[in-house]
Amino acid sequence: YEPSEEAKTIATSHRIMQGAFPRTWFEYVPDTARSDAPVVILLHGAGRDGLSLIDMWKDVAKSHGVILLAPNGIRGKWPMDSPRPKVLVDIFADLSGWHRIDSDRVYLFGHSNGASYEQVLMNRAEGPWRAAVLHAGYWSTENLVSPLDAKPIRLYLGVQDHIFTIPNARAVGQGLARAGHDVEFVKISQHTHWLYALGPDIADDSWQWLDQTVARAN
């Protein structure tokens, strides 16, 4: 998948140091964003970069005044051995210094490897995010903890996904529920692992769930 020229044009690239290693991240702030804007942090799939998800979310961002923050993983991947949210927290702190954001409306969206990493973050790490959507990805139920603040999670999975299966997704959802998370599982008929076929529609549905879920909680 190659991000559109529009995504490449509208997104701003930044670099931040993680120890001795530079990390690249992208932001998109639509003209519709106002003071106290919501933020969606986007975690791409393996072999992609942040622009691939900005491309999927740019229409939602324009329509709802959402700021998008899309970091790149390490050599195209996210580390699954342990949750390491510091670089994400540091990037978010930079973004917060430049824009007035609503700290009660900060969300995660991840695809494939990014979704798997997102599950680990939600269950085993602290961060500014209030809710998360996983698309076509999850992690095992091993080493799940019961966090003091177990935040809500929604998982989308295509029935024809050739990497992640419906039975395993159900088992993961049940494990997360036992750990205290409010979990929703959405099966998409005639959908594969390929986010980019339905990406803008999934982004729109994800946004509605994310913002309504946190609004109910408040």
PDB file of C-alpha atoms in Angstrom:
ATOM      1  CA  TYR A   1       0.000   0.000   0.000  1.00  0.00           C
ATOM      2  CA  GLU A   2       1.311   3.435  -0.973  1.00  0.00           C
ATOM      3  CA  PRO A   3      -0.146   6.452   0.887  1.00  0.00           C
ATOM      4  CA  SER A   4      -1.845   9.013  -1.310  1.00  0.00           C
ATOM      5  CA  GLU A   5      -0.165  12.205  -2.420  1.00  0.00           C
ATOM      6  CA  GLU A   6      -2.722  14.103  -0.335  1.00  0.00           C
ATOM      7  CA  ALA A   7      -1.633  12.290   2.825  1.00  0.00           C
ATOM      8  CA  LYS A   8       2.002  13.055   2.055  1.00  0.00           C
ATOM      9  CA  THR A   9       1.143  16.722   1.507  1.00  0.00           C
ATOM     10  CA  ILE A  10      -1.053  17.394   4.524  1.00  0.00           C
ATOM     11  CA  ALA A  11       1.041  15.550   7.127  1.00  0.00           C
ATOM     12  CA  THR A  12       3.983  17.189   8.884  1.00  0.00           C
ATOM     13  CA  SER A  13       7.014  15.028   9.664  1.00  0.00           C
ATOM     14  CA  HIS A  14       8.976  15.330  12.932  1.00  0.00           C
ATOM     15  CA  ARG A  15      11.892  13.534  14.544  1.00  0.00           C
ATOM     16  CA  ILE A  16      12.497  12.762  18.202  1.00  0.00           C
ATOM     17  CA  MET A  17      15.429  10.999  19.839  1.00  0.00           C
ATOM     18  CA  GLN A  18      14.831   7.777  21.758  1.00  0.00           C
ATOM     19  CA  GLY A  19      18.156   7.335  23.453  1.00  0.00           C
ATOM     20  CA  ALA A  20      20.651   7.395  20.602  1.00  0.00           C
ATOM     21  CA  PHE A  21      18.049   6.507  17.999  1.00  0.00           C
ATOM     22  CA  PRO A  22      15.968   9.014  16.011  1.00  0.00           C
ATOM     23  CA  ARG A  23      12.254   8.257  15.663  1.00  0.00           C
ATOM     24  CA  THR A  24      10.024   9.771  13.006  1.00  0.00           C
ATOM     25  CA  TRP A  25       6.409  10.716  13.569  1.00  0.00           C
ATOM     26  CA  PHE A  26       3.736  12.530  11.602  1.00  0.00           C
ATOM     27  CA  GLU A  27       0.974  14.903  12.604  1.00  0.00           C
ATOM     28  CA  TYR A  28      -2.048  16.166  10.753  1.00  0.00           C
ATOM     29  CA  VAL A  29      -3.959  19.134  12.168  1.00  0.00           C
ATOM     30  CA  PRO A  30      -6.968  19.901   9.972  1.00  0.00           C
ATOM     31  CA  ASP A  31      -8.277  23.427   9.546  1.00  0.00           C
ATOM     32  CA  THR A  32     -11.406  22.308  11.400  1.00  0.00           C
ATOM     33  CA  ALA A  33      -9.452  21.611  14.621  1.00  0.00           C
ATOM     34  CA  ARG A  34     -10.304  24.083  17.349  1.00  0.00           C
ATOM     35  CA  SER A  35      -9.088  24.644  20.891  1.00  0.00           C
ATOM     36  CA  ASP A  36      -9.337  21.505  23.017  1.00  0.00           C
ATOM     37  CA  ALA A  37      -9.266  19.250  19.959  1.00  0.00           C
ATOM     38  CA  PRO A  38      -9.389  15.467  20.316  1.00  0.00           C
ATOM     39  CA  VAL A  39      -6.391  13.365  19.294  1.00  0.00           C
ATOM     40  CA  VAL A  40      -6.146   9.905  17.741  1.00  0.00           C
ATOM     41  CA  ILE A  41      -2.753   8.194  17.976  1.00  0.00           C
ATOM     42  CA  LEU A  42      -2.329   5.844  15.011  1.00  0.00           C
ATOM     43  CA  LEU A  43      -0.139   2.713  15.146  1.00  0.00           C
ATOM     44  CA  HIS A  44       0.560   1.253  11.700  1.00  0.00           C
ATOM     45  CA  GLY A  45       0.971  -2.357  10.604  1.00  0.00           C
ATOM     46  CA  ALA A  46       4.296  -4.128  10.016  1.00  0.00           C
ATOM     47  CA  GLY A  47       6.255  -2.762   7.093  1.00  0.00           C
ATOM     48  CA  ARG A  48       4.174   0.433   6.861  1.00  0.00           C
ATOM     49  CA  ASP A  49       4.585   3.894   8.317  1.00  0.00           C
ATOM     50  CA  GLY A  50       2.461   6.520  10.005  1.00  0.00           C
ATOM     51  CA  LEU A  51       1.325   8.026   6.705  1.00  0.00           C
ATOM     52  CA  SER A  52      -0.546   4.842   5.806  1.00  0.00           C
ATOM     53  CA  LEU A  53      -2.995   5.439   8.663  1.00  0.00           C
ATOM     54  CA  ILE A  54      -3.181   9.200   8.258  1.00  0.00           C
ATOM     55  CA  ASP A  55      -4.420   8.384   4.754  1.00  0.00           C
ATOM     56  CA  MET A  56      -7.226   6.245   6.234  1.00  0.00           C
ATOM     57  CA  TRP A  57      -8.175   8.798   8.922  1.00  0.00           C
ATOM     58  CA  LYS A  58      -7.783  12.147   7.132  1.00  0.00           C
ATOM     59  CA  ASP A  59     -11.475  12.451   6.196  1.00  0.00           C
ATOM     60  CA  VAL A  60     -12.582  11.787   9.784  1.00  0.00           C
ATOM     61  CA  ALA A  61     -10.039  14.339  10.970  1.00  0.00           C
ATOM     62  CA  LYS A  62     -11.416  16.996   8.625  1.00  0.00           C
ATOM     63  CA  SER A  63     -15.055  16.273   9.457  1.00  0.00           C
ATOM     64  CA  HIS A  64     -14.664  16.209  13.239  1.00  0.00           C
ATOM     65  CA  GLY A  65     -11.675  18.462  13.900  1.00  0.00           C
ATOM     66  CA  VAL A  66      -9.500  15.570  15.078  1.00  0.00           C
ATOM     67  CA  ILE A  67      -5.713  15.896  15.345  1.00  0.00           C
ATOM     68  CA  LEU A  68      -3.878  12.802  14.095  1.00  0.00           C
ATOM     69  CA  LEU A  69      -0.559  11.667  15.566  1.00  0.00           C
ATOM     70  CA  ALA A  70       1.106   8.821  13.661  1.00  0.00           C
ATOM     71  CA  PRO A  71       4.551   7.615  14.792  1.00  0.00           C
ATOM     72  CA  ASN A  72       6.733   5.160  12.902  1.00  0.00           C
ATOM     73  CA  GLY A  73       7.711   1.906  14.542  1.00  0.00           C
ATOM     74  CA  ILE A  74      11.279   0.621  14.789  1.00  0.00           C
ATOM     75  CA  ARG A  75      12.269  -0.615  11.341  1.00  0.00           C
ATOM     76  CA  GLY A  76       8.602  -0.860  10.450  1.00  0.00           C
ATOM     77  CA  LYS A  77       7.505  -2.824  13.529  1.00  0.00           C
ATOM     78  CA  TRP A  78       6.350  -2.354  17.112  1.00  0.00           C
ATOM     79  CA  PRO A  79       8.151  -4.132  19.983  1.00  0.00           C
ATOM     80  CA  MET A  80       6.009  -6.909  21.434  1.00  0.00           C
ATOM     81  CA  ASP A  81       8.377  -8.135  24.162  1.00  0.00           C
ATOM     82  CA  SER A  82       7.282  -5.457  26.626  1.00  0.00           C
ATOM     83  CA  PRO A  83       5.243  -2.251  26.642  1.00  0.00           C
ATOM     84  CA  ARG A  84       7.484   0.748  26.056  1.00  0.00           C
ATOM     85  CA  PRO A  85       5.215   3.766  25.831  1.00  0.00           C
ATOM     86  CA  LYS A  86       7.811   6.415  26.672  1.00  0.00           C
ATOM     87  CA  VAL A  87       8.420   7.499  23.086  1.00  0.00           C
ATOM     88  CA  LEU A  88       4.656   7.779  22.479  1.00  0.00           C
ATOM     89  CA  VAL A  89       4.219   9.780  25.677  1.00  0.00           C
ATOM     90  CA  ASP A  90       7.118  12.062  24.701  1.00  0.00           C
ATOM     91  CA  ILE A  91       5.690  12.618  21.221  1.00  0.00           C
ATOM     92  CA  PHE A  92       2.281  13.365  22.702  1.00  0.00           C
ATOM     93  CA  ALA A  93       3.899  15.860  25.086  1.00  0.00           C
ATOM     94  CA  ASP A  94       5.482  17.641  22.117  1.00  0.00           C
ATOM     95  CA  LEU A  95       2.123  17.757  20.340  1.00  0.00           C
ATOM     96  CA  SER A  96       0.436  19.096  23.486  1.00  0.00           C
ATOM     97  CA  GLY A  97       2.985  21.890  23.657  1.00  0.00           C
ATOM     98  CA  TRP A  98       2.064  23.075  20.166  1.00  0.00           C
ATOM     99  CA  HIS A  99      -1.726  22.631  20.177  1.00  0.00           C
ATOM    100  CA  ARG A 100      -4.504  22.945  22.741  1.00  0.00           C
ATOM    101  CA  ILE A 101      -5.956  19.461  23.028  1.00  0.00           C
ATOM    102  CA  ASP A 102      -8.693  17.820  25.068  1.00  0.00           C
ATOM    103  CA  SER A 103      -6.880  15.439  27.406  1.00  0.00           C
ATOM    104  CA  ASP A 104     -10.146  13.554  28.000  1.00  0.00           C
ATOM    105  CA  ARG A 105     -10.430  12.711  24.298  1.00  0.00           C
ATOM    106  CA  VAL A 106      -7.148  11.014  23.424  1.00  0.00           C
ATOM    107  CA  TYR A 107      -7.516   7.653  21.698  1.00  0.00           C
ATOM    108  CA  LEU A 108      -5.536   4.835  20.089  1.00  0.00           C
ATOM    109  CA  PHE A 109      -6.154   3.124  16.751  1.00  0.00           C
ATOM    110  CA  GLY A 110      -3.915   0.336  15.509  1.00  0.00           C
ATOM    111  CA  HIS A 111      -3.789  -2.046  12.570  1.00  0.00           C
ATOM    112  CA  SER A 112      -2.267  -5.559  12.583  1.00  0.00           C
ATOM    113  CA  ASN A 113       1.117  -5.378  14.379  1.00  0.00           C
ATOM    114  CA  GLY A 114       0.116  -1.922  15.611  1.00  0.00           C
ATOM    115  CA  ALA A 115      -3.119  -3.358  17.013  1.00  0.00           C
ATOM    116  CA  SER A 116      -1.231  -6.140  18.795  1.00  0.00           C
ATOM    117  CA  TYR A 117       1.108  -3.612  20.366  1.00  0.00           C
ATOM    118  CA  GLU A 118      -1.858  -1.454  21.272  1.00  0.00           C
ATOM    119  CA  GLN A 119      -3.407  -4.305  23.256  1.00  0.00           C
ATOM    120  CA  VAL A 120      -0.207  -4.601  25.294  1.00  0.00           C
ATOM    121  CA  LEU A 121      -0.160  -0.842  25.889  1.00  0.00           C
ATOM    122  CA  MET A 122      -3.786  -0.776  26.992  1.00  0.00           C
ATOM    123  CA  ASN A 123      -3.366  -3.640  29.437  1.00  0.00           C
ATOM    124  CA  ARG A 124       0.160  -3.178  30.764  1.00  0.00           C
ATOM    125  CA  ALA A 125       1.224   0.452  30.362  1.00  0.00           C
ATOM    126  CA  GLU A 126       0.129   3.913  31.407  1.00  0.00           C
ATOM    127  CA  GLY A 127      -0.512   6.645  28.859  1.00  0.00           C
ATOM    128  CA  PRO A 128      -2.821   9.541  28.002  1.00  0.00           C
ATOM    129  CA  TRP A 129      -5.166   7.396  25.884  1.00  0.00           C
ATOM    130  CA  ARG A 130      -8.707   6.816  27.121  1.00  0.00           C
ATOM    131  CA  ALA A 131      -9.920   4.080  24.753  1.00  0.00           C
ATOM    132  CA  ALA A 132      -8.587   2.020  21.856  1.00  0.00           C
ATOM    133  CA  VAL A 133      -9.665   0.382  18.623  1.00  0.00           C
ATOM    134  CA  LEU A 134      -7.760  -2.613  17.259  1.00  0.00           C
ATOM    135  CA  HIS A 135      -8.160  -3.619  13.617  1.00  0.00           C
ATOM    136  CA  ALA A 136      -6.979  -7.026  12.378  1.00  0.00           C
ATOM    137  CA  GLY A 137      -4.649  -7.655  15.263  1.00  0.00           C
ATOM    138  CA  TYR A 138      -4.442  -8.837  18.868  1.00  0.00           C
ATOM    139  CA  TRP A 139      -1.891 -10.370  21.216  1.00  0.00           C
ATOM    140  CA  SER A 140      -2.003 -13.470  23.377  1.00  0.00           C
ATOM    141  CA  THR A 141      -3.775 -13.698  26.714  1.00  0.00           C
ATOM    142  CA  GLU A 142      -0.522 -14.598  28.454  1.00  0.00           C
ATOM    143  CA  ASN A 143       0.778 -12.025  30.935  1.00  0.00           C
ATOM    144  CA  LEU A 144      -2.474 -10.082  31.055  1.00  0.00           C
ATOM    145  CA  VAL A 145      -2.820  -7.993  34.193  1.00  0.00           C
ATOM    146  CA  SER A 146      -5.793  -6.359  35.883  1.00  0.00           C
ATOM    147  CA  PRO A 147      -4.987  -2.643  35.638  1.00  0.00           C
ATOM    148  CA  LEU A 148      -6.437  -0.187  38.134  1.00  0.00           C
ATOM    149  CA  ASP A 149      -7.846   1.796  35.216  1.00  0.00           C
ATOM    150  CA  ALA A 150      -8.942  -0.816  32.676  1.00  0.00           C
ATOM    151  CA  LYS A 151      -9.908   1.200  29.610  1.00  0.00           C
ATOM    152  CA  PRO A 152     -12.395   0.150  26.899  1.00  0.00           C
ATOM    153  CA  ILE A 153     -11.269  -1.689  23.777  1.00  0.00           C
ATOM    154  CA  ARG A 154     -13.003  -2.477  20.482  1.00  0.00           C
ATOM    155  CA  LEU A 155     -11.631  -5.108  18.073  1.00  0.00           C
ATOM    156  CA  TYR A 156     -12.558  -5.246  14.389  1.00  0.00           C
ATOM    157  CA  LEU A 157     -11.713  -8.435  12.538  1.00  0.00           C
ATOM    158  CA  GLY A 158     -12.553  -9.510   9.007  1.00  0.00           C
ATOM    159  CA  VAL A 159     -14.156 -12.935   8.714  1.00  0.00           C
ATOM    160  CA  GLN A 160     -11.725 -13.702   5.871  1.00  0.00           C
ATOM    161  CA  ASP A 161      -8.595 -12.520   7.710  1.00  0.00           C
ATOM    162  CA  HIS A 162      -5.826 -15.024   6.902  1.00  0.00           C
ATOM    163  CA  ILE A 163      -3.581 -14.059   9.850  1.00  0.00           C
ATOM    164  CA  PHE A 164      -5.852 -13.545  12.852  1.00  0.00           C
ATOM    165  CA  THR A 165      -8.818 -15.852  13.529  1.00  0.00           C
ATOM    166  CA  ILE A 166     -12.296 -15.329  14.948  1.00  0.00           C
ATOM    167  CA  PRO A 167     -11.962 -18.041  17.681  1.00  0.00           C
ATOM    168  CA  ASN A 168      -8.654 -16.619  18.905  1.00  0.00           C
ATOM    169  CA  ALA A 169     -10.062 -13.090  18.838  1.00  0.00           C
ATOM    170  CA  ARG A 170     -12.961 -14.224  21.020  1.00  0.00           C
ATOM    171  CA  ALA A 171     -10.556 -15.855  23.479  1.00  0.00           C
ATOM    172  CA  VAL A 172      -8.472 -12.674  23.657  1.00  0.00           C
ATOM    173  CA  GLY A 173     -11.592 -10.582  24.182  1.00  0.00           C
ATOM    174  CA  GLN A 174     -12.724 -12.847  27.003  1.00  0.00           C
ATOM    175  CA  GLY A 175      -9.282 -12.624  28.607  1.00  0.00           C
ATOM    176  CA  LEU A 176      -9.289  -8.836  28.424  1.00  0.00           C
ATOM    177  CA  ALA A 177     -12.812  -8.761  29.892  1.00  0.00           C
ATOM    178  CA  ARG A 178     -11.681 -10.920  32.815  1.00  0.00           C
ATOM    179  CA  ALA A 179      -8.845  -8.434  33.333  1.00  0.00           C
ATOM    180  CA  GLY A 180     -11.433  -5.679  33.708  1.00  0.00           C
ATOM    181  CA  HIS A 181     -11.614  -4.119  30.240  1.00  0.00           C
ATOM    182  CA  ASP A 182     -14.927  -3.293  28.590  1.00  0.00           C
ATOM    183  CA  VAL A 183     -14.468  -5.145  25.283  1.00  0.00           C
ATOM    184  CA  GLU A 184     -16.476  -5.067  22.054  1.00  0.00           C
ATOM    185  CA  PHE A 185     -15.809  -7.465  19.185  1.00  0.00           C
ATOM    186  CA  VAL A 186     -16.982  -6.527  15.678  1.00  0.00           C
ATOM    187  CA  LYS A 187     -16.828  -9.095  12.872  1.00  0.00           C
ATOM    188  CA  ILE A 188     -16.743  -7.692   9.334  1.00  0.00           C
ATOM    189  CA  SER A 189     -18.195 -10.010   6.709  1.00  0.00           C
ATOM    190  CA  GLN A 190     -16.353 -10.392   3.403  1.00  0.00           C
ATOM    191  CA  HIS A 191     -13.418  -8.451   4.834  1.00  0.00           C
ATOM    192  CA  THR A 192      -9.807  -9.642   4.867  1.00  0.00           C
ATOM    193  CA  HIS A 193      -6.711  -8.437   6.701  1.00  0.00           C
ATOM    194  CA  TRP A 194      -6.330  -5.619   4.154  1.00  0.00           C
ATOM    195  CA  LEU A 195      -7.403  -2.493   6.055  1.00  0.00           C
ATOM    196  CA  TYR A 196      -7.007  -0.231   3.056  1.00  0.00           C
ATOM    197  CA  ALA A 197     -10.066  -1.597   1.216  1.00  0.00           C
ATOM    198  CA  LEU A 198     -12.431  -0.256   3.896  1.00  0.00           C
ATOM    199  CA  GLY A 199     -10.098   2.009   5.833  1.00  0.00           C
ATOM    200  CA  PRO A 200     -12.005   5.332   5.718  1.00  0.00           C
ATOM    201  CA  ASP A 201     -15.280   3.599   6.673  1.00  0.00           C
ATOM    202  CA  ILE A 202     -13.617   1.730   9.535  1.00  0.00           C
ATOM    203  CA  ALA A 203     -12.019   4.977  10.697  1.00  0.00           C
ATOM    204  CA  ASP A 204     -15.409   6.705  10.694  1.00  0.00           C
ATOM    205  CA  ASP A 205     -17.083   3.885  12.649  1.00  0.00           C
ATOM    206  CA  SER A 206     -14.137   3.744  15.043  1.00  0.00           C
ATOM    207  CA  TRP A 207     -14.346   7.467  15.699  1.00  0.00           C
ATOM    208  CA  GLN A 208     -18.048   7.298  16.529  1.00  0.00           C
ATOM    209  CA  TRP A 209     -17.441   4.478  19.010  1.00  0.00           C
ATOM    210  CA  LEU A 210     -14.357   6.057  20.592  1.00  0.00           C
ATOM    211  CA  ASP A 211     -15.921   9.442  21.216  1.00  0.00           C
ATOM    212  CA  GLN A 212     -19.305   8.093  22.333  1.00  0.00           C
ATOM    213  CA  THR A 213     -17.689   5.573  24.676  1.00  0.00           C
ATOM    214  CA  VAL A 214     -15.627   8.190  26.484  1.00  0.00           C
ATOM    215  CA  ALA A 215     -18.557  10.642  26.542  1.00  0.00           C
ATOM    216  CA  ARG A 216     -20.679   8.002  28.323  1.00  0.00           C
ATOM    217  CA  ALA A 217     -17.876   7.331  30.800  1.00  0.00           C
ATOM    218  CA  ASN A 218     -17.679  11.042  31.669  1.00  0.00           C
TER     219      ASN A 218
END
